[in-house]
mmCIF file of C-alpha atoms in Angstrom:
data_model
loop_
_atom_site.group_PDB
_atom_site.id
_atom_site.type_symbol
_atom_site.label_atom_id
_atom_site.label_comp_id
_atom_site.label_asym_id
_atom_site.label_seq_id
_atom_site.Cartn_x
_atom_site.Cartn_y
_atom_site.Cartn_z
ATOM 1 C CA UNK A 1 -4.172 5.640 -27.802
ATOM 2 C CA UNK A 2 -7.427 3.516 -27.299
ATOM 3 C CA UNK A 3 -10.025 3.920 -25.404
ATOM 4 C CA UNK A 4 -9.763 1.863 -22.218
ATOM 5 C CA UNK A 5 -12.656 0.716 -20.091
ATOM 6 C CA UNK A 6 -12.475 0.541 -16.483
ATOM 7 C CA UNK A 7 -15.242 -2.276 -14.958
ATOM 8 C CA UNK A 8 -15.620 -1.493 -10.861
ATOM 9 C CA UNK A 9 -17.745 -4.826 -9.894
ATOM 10 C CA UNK A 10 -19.672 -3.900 -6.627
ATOM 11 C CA UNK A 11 -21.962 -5.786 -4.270
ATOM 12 C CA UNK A 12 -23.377 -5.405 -0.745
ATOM 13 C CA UNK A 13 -21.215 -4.302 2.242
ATOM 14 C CA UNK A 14 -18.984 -3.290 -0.373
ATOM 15 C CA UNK A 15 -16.066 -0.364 1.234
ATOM 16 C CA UNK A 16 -17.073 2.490 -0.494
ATOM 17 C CA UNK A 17 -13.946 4.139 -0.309
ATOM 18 C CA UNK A 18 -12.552 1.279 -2.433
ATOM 19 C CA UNK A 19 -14.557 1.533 -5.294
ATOM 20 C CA UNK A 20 -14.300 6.003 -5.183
ATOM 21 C CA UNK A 21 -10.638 6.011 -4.444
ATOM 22 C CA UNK A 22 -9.198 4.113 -7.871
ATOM 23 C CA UNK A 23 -12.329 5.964 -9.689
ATOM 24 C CA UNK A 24 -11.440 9.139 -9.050
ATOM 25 C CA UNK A 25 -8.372 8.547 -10.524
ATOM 26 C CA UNK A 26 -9.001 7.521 -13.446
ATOM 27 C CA UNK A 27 -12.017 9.917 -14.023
ATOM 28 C CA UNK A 28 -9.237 12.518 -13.397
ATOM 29 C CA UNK A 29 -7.040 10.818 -16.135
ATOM 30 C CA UNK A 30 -10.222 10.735 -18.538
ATOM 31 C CA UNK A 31 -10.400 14.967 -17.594
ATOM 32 C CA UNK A 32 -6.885 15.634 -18.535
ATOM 33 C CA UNK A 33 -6.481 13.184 -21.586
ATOM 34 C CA UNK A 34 -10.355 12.951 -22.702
ATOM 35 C CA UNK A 35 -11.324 9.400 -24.581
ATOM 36 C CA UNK A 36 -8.689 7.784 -22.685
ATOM 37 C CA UNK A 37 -10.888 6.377 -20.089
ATOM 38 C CA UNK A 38 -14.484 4.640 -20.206
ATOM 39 C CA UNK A 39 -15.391 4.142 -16.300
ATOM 40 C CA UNK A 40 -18.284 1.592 -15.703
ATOM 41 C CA UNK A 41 -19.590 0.086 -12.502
ATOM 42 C CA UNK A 42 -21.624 -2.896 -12.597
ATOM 43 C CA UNK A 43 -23.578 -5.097 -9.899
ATOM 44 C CA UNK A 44 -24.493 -9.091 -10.712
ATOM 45 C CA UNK A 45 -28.272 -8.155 -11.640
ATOM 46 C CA UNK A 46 -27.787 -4.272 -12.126
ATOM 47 C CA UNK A 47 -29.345 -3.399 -9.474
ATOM 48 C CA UNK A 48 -28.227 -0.512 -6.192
ATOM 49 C CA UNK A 49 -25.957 -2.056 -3.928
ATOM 50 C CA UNK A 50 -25.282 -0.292 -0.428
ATOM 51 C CA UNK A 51 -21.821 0.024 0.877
ATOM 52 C CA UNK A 52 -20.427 -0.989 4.420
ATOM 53 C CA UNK A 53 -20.905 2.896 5.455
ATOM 54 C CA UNK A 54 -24.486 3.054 4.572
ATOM 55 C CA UNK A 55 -24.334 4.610 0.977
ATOM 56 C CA UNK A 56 -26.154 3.591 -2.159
ATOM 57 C CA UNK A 57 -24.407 2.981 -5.526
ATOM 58 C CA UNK A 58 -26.611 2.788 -8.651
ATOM 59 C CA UNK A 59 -24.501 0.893 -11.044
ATOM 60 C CA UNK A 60 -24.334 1.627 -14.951
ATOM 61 C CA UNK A 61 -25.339 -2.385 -15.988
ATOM 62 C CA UNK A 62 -25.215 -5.897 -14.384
ATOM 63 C CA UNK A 63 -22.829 -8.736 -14.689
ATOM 64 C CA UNK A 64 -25.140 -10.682 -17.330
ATOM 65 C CA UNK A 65 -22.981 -10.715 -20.263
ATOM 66 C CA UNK A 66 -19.251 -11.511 -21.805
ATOM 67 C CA UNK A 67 -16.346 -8.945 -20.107
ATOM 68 C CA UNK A 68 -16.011 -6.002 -21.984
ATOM 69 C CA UNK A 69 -13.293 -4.147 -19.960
ATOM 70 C CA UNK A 70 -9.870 -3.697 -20.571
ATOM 71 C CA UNK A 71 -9.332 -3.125 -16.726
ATOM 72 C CA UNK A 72 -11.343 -5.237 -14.015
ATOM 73 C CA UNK A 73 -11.730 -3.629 -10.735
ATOM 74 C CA UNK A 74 -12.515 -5.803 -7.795
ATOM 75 C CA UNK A 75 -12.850 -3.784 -4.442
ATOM 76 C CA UNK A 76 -13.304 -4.768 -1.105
ATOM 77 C CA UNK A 77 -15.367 -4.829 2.536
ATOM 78 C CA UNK A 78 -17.518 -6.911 4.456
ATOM 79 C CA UNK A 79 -19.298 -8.311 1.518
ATOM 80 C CA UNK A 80 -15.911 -9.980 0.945
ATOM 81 C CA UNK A 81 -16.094 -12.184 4.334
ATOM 82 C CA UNK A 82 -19.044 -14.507 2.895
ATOM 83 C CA UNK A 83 -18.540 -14.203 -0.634
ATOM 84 C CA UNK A 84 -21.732 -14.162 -3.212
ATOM 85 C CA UNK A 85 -20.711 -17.211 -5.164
ATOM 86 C CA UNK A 86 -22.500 -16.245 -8.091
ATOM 87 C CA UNK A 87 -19.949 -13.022 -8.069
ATOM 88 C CA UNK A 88 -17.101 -15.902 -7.247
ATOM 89 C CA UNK A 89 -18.437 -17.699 -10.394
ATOM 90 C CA UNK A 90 -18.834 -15.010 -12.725
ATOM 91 C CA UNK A 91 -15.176 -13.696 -11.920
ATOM 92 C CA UNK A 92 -14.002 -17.212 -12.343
ATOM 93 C CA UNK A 93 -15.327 -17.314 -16.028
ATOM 94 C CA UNK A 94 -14.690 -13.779 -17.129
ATOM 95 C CA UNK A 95 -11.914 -12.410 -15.056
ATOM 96 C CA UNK A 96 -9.153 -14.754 -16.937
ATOM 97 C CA UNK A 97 -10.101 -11.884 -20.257
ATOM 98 C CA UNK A 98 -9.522 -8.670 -18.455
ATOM 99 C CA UNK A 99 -6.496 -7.373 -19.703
ATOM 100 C CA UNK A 100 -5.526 -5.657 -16.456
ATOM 101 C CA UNK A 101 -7.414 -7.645 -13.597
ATOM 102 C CA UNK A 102 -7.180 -5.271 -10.054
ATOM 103 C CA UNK A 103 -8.081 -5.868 -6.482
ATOM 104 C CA UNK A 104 -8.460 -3.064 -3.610
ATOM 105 C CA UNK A 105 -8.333 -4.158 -0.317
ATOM 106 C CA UNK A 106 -10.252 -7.486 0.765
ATOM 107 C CA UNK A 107 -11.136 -8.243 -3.153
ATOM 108 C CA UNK A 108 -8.100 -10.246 -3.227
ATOM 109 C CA UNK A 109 -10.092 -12.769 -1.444
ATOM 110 C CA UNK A 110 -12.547 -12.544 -4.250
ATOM 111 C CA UNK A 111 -10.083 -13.366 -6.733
ATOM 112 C CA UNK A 112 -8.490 -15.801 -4.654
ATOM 113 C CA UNK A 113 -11.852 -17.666 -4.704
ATOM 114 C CA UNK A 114 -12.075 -17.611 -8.083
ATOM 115 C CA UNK A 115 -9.213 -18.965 -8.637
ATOM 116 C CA UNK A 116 -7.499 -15.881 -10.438
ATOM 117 C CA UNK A 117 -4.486 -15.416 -8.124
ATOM 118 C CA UNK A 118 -3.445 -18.744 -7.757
ATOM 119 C CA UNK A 119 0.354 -18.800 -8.485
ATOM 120 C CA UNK A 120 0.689 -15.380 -8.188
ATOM 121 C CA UNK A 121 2.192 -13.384 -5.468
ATOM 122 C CA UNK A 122 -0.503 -11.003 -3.955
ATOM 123 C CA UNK A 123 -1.143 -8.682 -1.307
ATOM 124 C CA UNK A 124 -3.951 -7.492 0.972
ATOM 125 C CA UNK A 125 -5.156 -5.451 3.668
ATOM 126 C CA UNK A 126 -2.961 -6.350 6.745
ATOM 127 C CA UNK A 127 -5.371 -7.840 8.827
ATOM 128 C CA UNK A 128 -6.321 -10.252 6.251
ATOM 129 C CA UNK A 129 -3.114 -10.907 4.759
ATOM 130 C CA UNK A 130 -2.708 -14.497 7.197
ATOM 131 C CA UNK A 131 -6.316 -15.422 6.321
ATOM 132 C CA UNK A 132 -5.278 -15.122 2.709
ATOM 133 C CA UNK A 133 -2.375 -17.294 2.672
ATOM 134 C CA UNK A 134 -4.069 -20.178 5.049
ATOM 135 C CA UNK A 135 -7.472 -20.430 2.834
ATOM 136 C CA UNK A 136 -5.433 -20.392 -0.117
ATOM 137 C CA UNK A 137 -2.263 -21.988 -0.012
ATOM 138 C CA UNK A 138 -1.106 -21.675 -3.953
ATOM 139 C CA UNK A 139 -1.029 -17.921 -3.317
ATOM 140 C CA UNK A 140 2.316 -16.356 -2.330
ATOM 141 C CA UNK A 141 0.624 -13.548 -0.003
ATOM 142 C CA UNK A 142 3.251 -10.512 0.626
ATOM 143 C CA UNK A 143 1.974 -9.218 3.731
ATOM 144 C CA UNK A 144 4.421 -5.422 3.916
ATOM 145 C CA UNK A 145 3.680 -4.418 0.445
ATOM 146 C CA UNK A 146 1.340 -1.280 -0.324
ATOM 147 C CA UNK A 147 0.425 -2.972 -3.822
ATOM 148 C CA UNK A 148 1.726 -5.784 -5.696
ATOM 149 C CA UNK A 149 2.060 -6.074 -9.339
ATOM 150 C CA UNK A 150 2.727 -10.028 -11.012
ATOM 151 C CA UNK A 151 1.889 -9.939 -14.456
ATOM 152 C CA UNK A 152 -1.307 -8.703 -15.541
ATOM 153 C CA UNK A 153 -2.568 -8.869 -11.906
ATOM 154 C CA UNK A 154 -2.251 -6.294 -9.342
ATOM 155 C CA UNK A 155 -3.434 -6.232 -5.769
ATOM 156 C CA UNK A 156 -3.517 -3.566 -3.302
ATOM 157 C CA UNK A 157 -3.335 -3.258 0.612
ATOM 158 C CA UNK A 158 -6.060 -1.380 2.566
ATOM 159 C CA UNK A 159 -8.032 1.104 1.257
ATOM 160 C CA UNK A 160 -6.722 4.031 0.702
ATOM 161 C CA UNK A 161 -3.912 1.899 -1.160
ATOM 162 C CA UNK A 162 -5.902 1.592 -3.767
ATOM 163 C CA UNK A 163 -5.437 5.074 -4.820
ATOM 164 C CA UNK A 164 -1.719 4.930 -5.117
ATOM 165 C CA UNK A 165 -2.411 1.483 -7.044
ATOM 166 C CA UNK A 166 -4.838 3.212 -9.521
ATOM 167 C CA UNK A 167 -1.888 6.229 -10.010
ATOM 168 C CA UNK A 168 0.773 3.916 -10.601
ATOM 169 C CA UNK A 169 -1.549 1.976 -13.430
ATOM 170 C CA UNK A 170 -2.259 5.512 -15.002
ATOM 171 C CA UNK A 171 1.357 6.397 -15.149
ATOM 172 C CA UNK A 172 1.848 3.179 -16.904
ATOM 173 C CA UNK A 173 -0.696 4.095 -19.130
ATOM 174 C CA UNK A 174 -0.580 8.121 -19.550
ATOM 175 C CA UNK A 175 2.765 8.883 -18.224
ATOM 176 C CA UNK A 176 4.193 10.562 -15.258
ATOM 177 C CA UNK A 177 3.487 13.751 -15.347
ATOM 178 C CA UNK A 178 -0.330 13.213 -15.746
ATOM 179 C CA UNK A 179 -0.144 10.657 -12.647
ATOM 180 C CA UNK A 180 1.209 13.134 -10.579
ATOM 181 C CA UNK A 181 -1.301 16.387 -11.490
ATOM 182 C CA UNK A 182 -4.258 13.709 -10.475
ATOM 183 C CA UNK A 183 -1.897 12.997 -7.076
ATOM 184 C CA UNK A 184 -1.871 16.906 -6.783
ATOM 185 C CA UNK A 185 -5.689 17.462 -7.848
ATOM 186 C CA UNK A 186 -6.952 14.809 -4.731
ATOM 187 C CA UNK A 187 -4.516 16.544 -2.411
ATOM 188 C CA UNK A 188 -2.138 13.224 -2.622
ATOM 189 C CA UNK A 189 0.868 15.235 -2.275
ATOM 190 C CA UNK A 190 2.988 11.901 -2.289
ATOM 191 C CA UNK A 191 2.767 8.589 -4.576
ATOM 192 C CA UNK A 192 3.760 5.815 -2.337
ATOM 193 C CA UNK A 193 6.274 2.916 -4.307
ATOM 194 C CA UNK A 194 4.046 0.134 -4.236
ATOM 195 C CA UNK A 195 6.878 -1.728 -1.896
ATOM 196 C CA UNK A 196 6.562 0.716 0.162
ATOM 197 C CA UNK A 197 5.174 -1.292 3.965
ATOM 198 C CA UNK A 198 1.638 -0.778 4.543
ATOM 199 C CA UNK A 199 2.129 0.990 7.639
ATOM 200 C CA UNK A 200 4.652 3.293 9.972
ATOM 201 C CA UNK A 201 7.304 1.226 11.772
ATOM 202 C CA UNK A 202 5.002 2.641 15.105
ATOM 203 C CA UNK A 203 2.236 0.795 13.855
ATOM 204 C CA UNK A 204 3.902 -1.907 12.424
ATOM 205 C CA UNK A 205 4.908 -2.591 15.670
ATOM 206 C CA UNK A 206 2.753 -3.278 19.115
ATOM 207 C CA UNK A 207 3.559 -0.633 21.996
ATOM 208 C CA UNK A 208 5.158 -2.349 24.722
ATOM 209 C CA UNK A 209 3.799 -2.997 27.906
ATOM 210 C CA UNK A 210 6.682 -1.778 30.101
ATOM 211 C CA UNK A 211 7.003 2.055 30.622
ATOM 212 C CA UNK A 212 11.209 1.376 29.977
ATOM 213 C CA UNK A 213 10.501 -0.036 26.811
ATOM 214 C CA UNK A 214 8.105 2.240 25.562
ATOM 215 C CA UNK A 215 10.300 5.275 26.185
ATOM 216 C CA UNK A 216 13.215 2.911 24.104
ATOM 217 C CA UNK A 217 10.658 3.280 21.240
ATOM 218 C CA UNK A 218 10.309 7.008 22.141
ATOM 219 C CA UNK A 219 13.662 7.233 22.456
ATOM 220 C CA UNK A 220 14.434 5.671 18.831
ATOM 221 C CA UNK A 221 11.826 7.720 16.959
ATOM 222 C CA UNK A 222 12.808 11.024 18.176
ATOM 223 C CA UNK A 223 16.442 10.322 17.677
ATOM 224 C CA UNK A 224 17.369 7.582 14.593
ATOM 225 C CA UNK A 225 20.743 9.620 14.538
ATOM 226 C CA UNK A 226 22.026 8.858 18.105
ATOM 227 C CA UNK A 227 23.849 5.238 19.202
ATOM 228 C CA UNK A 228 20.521 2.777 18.702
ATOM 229 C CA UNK A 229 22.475 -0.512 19.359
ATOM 230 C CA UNK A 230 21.460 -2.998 21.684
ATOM 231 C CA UNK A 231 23.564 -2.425 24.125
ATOM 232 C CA UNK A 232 23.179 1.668 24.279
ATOM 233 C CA UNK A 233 19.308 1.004 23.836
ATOM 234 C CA UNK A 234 19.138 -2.026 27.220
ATOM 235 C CA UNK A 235 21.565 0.607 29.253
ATOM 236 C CA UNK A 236 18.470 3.376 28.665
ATOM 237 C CA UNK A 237 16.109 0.814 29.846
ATOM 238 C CA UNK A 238 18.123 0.063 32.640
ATOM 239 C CA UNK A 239 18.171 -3.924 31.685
ATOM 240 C CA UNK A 240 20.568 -6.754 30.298
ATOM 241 C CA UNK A 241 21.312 -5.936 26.340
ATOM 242 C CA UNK A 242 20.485 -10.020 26.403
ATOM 243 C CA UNK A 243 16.910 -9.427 28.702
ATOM 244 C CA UNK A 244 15.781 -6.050 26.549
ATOM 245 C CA UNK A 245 16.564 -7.902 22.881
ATOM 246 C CA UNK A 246 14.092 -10.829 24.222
ATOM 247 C CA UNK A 247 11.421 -8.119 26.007
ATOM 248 C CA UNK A 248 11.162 -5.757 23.259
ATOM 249 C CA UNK A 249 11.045 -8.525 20.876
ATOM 250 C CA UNK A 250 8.385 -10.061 23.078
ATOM 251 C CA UNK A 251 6.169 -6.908 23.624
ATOM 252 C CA UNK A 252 6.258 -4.945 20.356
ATOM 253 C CA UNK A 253 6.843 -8.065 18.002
ATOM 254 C CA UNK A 254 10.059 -7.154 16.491
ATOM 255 C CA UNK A 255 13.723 -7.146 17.228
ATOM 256 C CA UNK A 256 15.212 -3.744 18.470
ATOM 257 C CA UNK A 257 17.465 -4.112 14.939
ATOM 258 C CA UNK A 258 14.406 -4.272 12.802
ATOM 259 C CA UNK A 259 12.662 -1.204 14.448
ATOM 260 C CA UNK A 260 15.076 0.927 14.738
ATOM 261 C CA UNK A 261 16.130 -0.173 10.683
ATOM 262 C CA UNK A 262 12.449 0.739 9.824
ATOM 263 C CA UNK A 263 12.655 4.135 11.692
ATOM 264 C CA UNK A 264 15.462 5.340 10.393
ATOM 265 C CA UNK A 265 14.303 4.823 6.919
ATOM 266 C CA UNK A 266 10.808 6.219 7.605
ATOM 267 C CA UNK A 267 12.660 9.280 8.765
ATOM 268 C CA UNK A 268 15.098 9.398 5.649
ATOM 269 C CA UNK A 269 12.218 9.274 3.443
ATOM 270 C CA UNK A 270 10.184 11.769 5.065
ATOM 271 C CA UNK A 271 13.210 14.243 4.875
ATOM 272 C CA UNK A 272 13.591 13.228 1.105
ATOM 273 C CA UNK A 273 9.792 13.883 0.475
ATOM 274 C CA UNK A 274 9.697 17.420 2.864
ATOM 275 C CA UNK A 275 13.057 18.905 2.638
ATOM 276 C CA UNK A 276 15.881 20.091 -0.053
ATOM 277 C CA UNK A 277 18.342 18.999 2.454
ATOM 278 C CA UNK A 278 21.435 17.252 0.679
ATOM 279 C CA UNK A 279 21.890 13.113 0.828
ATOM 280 C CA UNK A 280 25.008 13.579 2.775
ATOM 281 C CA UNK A 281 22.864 15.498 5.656
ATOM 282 C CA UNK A 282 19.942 13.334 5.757
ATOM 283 C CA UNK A 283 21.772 10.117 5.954
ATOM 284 C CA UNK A 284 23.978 11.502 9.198
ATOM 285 C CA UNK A 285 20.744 12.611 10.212
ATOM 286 C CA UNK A 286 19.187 9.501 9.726
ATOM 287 C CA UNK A 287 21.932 7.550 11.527
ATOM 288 C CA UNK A 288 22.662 6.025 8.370
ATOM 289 C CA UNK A 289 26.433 7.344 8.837
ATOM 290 C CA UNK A 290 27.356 7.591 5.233
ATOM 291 C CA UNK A 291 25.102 8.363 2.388
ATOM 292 C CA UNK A 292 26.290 4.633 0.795
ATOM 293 C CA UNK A 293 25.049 3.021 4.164
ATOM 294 C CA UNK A 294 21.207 4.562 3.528
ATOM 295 C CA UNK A 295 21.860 3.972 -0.451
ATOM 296 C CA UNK A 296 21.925 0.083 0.750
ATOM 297 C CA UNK A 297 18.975 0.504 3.182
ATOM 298 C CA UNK A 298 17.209 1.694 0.425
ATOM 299 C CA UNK A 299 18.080 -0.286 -2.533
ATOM 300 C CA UNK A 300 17.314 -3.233 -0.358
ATOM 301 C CA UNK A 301 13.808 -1.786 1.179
ATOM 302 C CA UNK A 302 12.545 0.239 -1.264
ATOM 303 C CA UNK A 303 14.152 -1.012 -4.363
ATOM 304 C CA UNK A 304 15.483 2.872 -5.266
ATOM 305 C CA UNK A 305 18.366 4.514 -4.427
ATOM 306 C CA UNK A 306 17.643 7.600 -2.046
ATOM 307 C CA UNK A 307 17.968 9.846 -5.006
ATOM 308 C CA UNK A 308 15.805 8.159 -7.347
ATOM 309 C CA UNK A 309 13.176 7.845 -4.357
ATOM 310 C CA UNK A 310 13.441 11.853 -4.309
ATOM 311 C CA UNK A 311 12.992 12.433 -7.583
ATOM 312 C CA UNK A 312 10.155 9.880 -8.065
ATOM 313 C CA UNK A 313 7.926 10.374 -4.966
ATOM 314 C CA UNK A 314 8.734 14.220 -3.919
ATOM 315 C CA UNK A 315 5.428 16.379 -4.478
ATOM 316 C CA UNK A 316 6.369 19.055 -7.227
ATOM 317 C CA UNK A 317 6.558 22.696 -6.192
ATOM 318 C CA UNK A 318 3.270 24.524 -6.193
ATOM 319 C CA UNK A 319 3.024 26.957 -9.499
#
């Protein structure tokens, strides 16, 4: 196959993380499959930029000429809050040529600026996902989504997102199997689907106020296989199944359906991931019931059947 060159764009108060994440990567691809790779990184006049954390990058070359990368990186950090708008420019005119054009993080506001994602459904990091959408209405932001791919344009949550991002592009590129000994090199033991939510349905959702309704949350996380309806969950909080449903809804900023729905699967697919443990016995255990209840929880979250999930995103046996 051809050579492919990788561009990383940085600037000041970039998140340094973002650029060395996706880099690693594909260095690690270019290690196993030598001249599949060229990785460049590249400032507007060449020169070091420092990073949000304090470190220096020395790019290879400036911005100063046509694009001449088949892949266009675009990380992110606090540069990304007042954008350079010679960077904004410069993406504007050459971005539209990368073959693959990639944002990590906060860089989707860069190509948002620029123009490059209007149309396009996109994600970001979670606490810029609503900032996103309201400065740029003509982009369909998907706020649960690890990393989004629409067309030749893919975006990627926070940070360390941008790792699982930069193994699903080599995969597409290289192949499974070389995907998942760069996962296994970095210690990645698992290669997140890129619908998978950005975060655990216990951060996804606010810790209530009340000491009843925390220990309901408690309660559901340490047992997704026991009655979690809204009636057996407002008897265990000693309220009203009609004045819990409004509380918890009010305090953690979800309905008691939706957490305990996105516990439950967080706990089948941990048991997929860790365990040999049959379908059958991790869907009772799950509280799923039936293994075609959590078949249909996961086709509809995840858009993989529990098995497929398995097979996909299990870490391979050591050798």
């Amino acid at each position: 196959m051809a050579q492919r060159t990788v561009l990383f764009v940085l600037f000041d108060a970039v998140q340094s993380l973002d650029v060395t994440g996706p880099l690693e990567v594909f260095m690690g691809a270019e290690q196993h499959a030598p001249g599949t790779y060229r990785i460049r990184t590249a400032s507007l006049d060449g020169a070091p930029v420092r990073t949000s954390s304090g470190l220096t990058l020395v790019p290879d070359q400036a911005l100063d000429g046509p694009l001449d990368a088949h892949t266009l990186v675009v990380p992110g950090g606090q540069g990304t809050r007042t954008p350079d708008p010679a960077l904004v420019g410069w993406l504007r005119e050459h971005g539209p040529r990368a073959e693959r054009l990639v944002s990590v993080c906060t860089g989707a506001i860069l190509l948002a600026a620029a123009g490059l994602l209007d149309g396009r459904r996109a994600t970001t990091h979670w606490a810029y996902c609503d900032k996103l959408a309201r400065d740029h209405p003509d982009v369909e932001v998907a706020p649960d989504p690890i990393y989004v791919r629409d067309g030749h344009v893919a975006t990627s949550a926070g940070v360390t997102s941008g790792i699982d991002l930069a193994l699903a592009l080599v995969e597409e590129d290289l192949g499974r199997e070389v995907a998942l000994g760069i996962a296994r090199h970095l210690v990645v033991f698992l290669r997140r689907p890129g619908n998978q939510a950005q975060f655990s349905a216990q951060l996804a959702a606010q810790t209530a106020r009340r000491e009843p309704l925390r220990d309901v949350q408690r309660w559901i996380t340490e047992h997704p296989d026991a009655d979690l309806t809204v009636d057996s969950l407002a008897t265990r909080a000693s309220l009203s199944p009609r004045h819990f449903a409004r509380a918890f809804q009010t305090e953690t900023g979800m309905t008691p359906g939706r957490y305990v729905d996105r516990v439950r699967l967080e706990h089948a697919r941990r048991l997929l991931e860790d365990t040999t443990d049959g379908i059958e016995e991790i869907s009772r255990a799950s509280g799923y019931g039936t293994p075609e209840a959590m078949r249909r929880a996961f086709v509809k979250a995840l858009g993989a059947a529990p098995a497929e999930y398995r097979r996909r995103f299990r870490p391979a046996p050591a050798r």
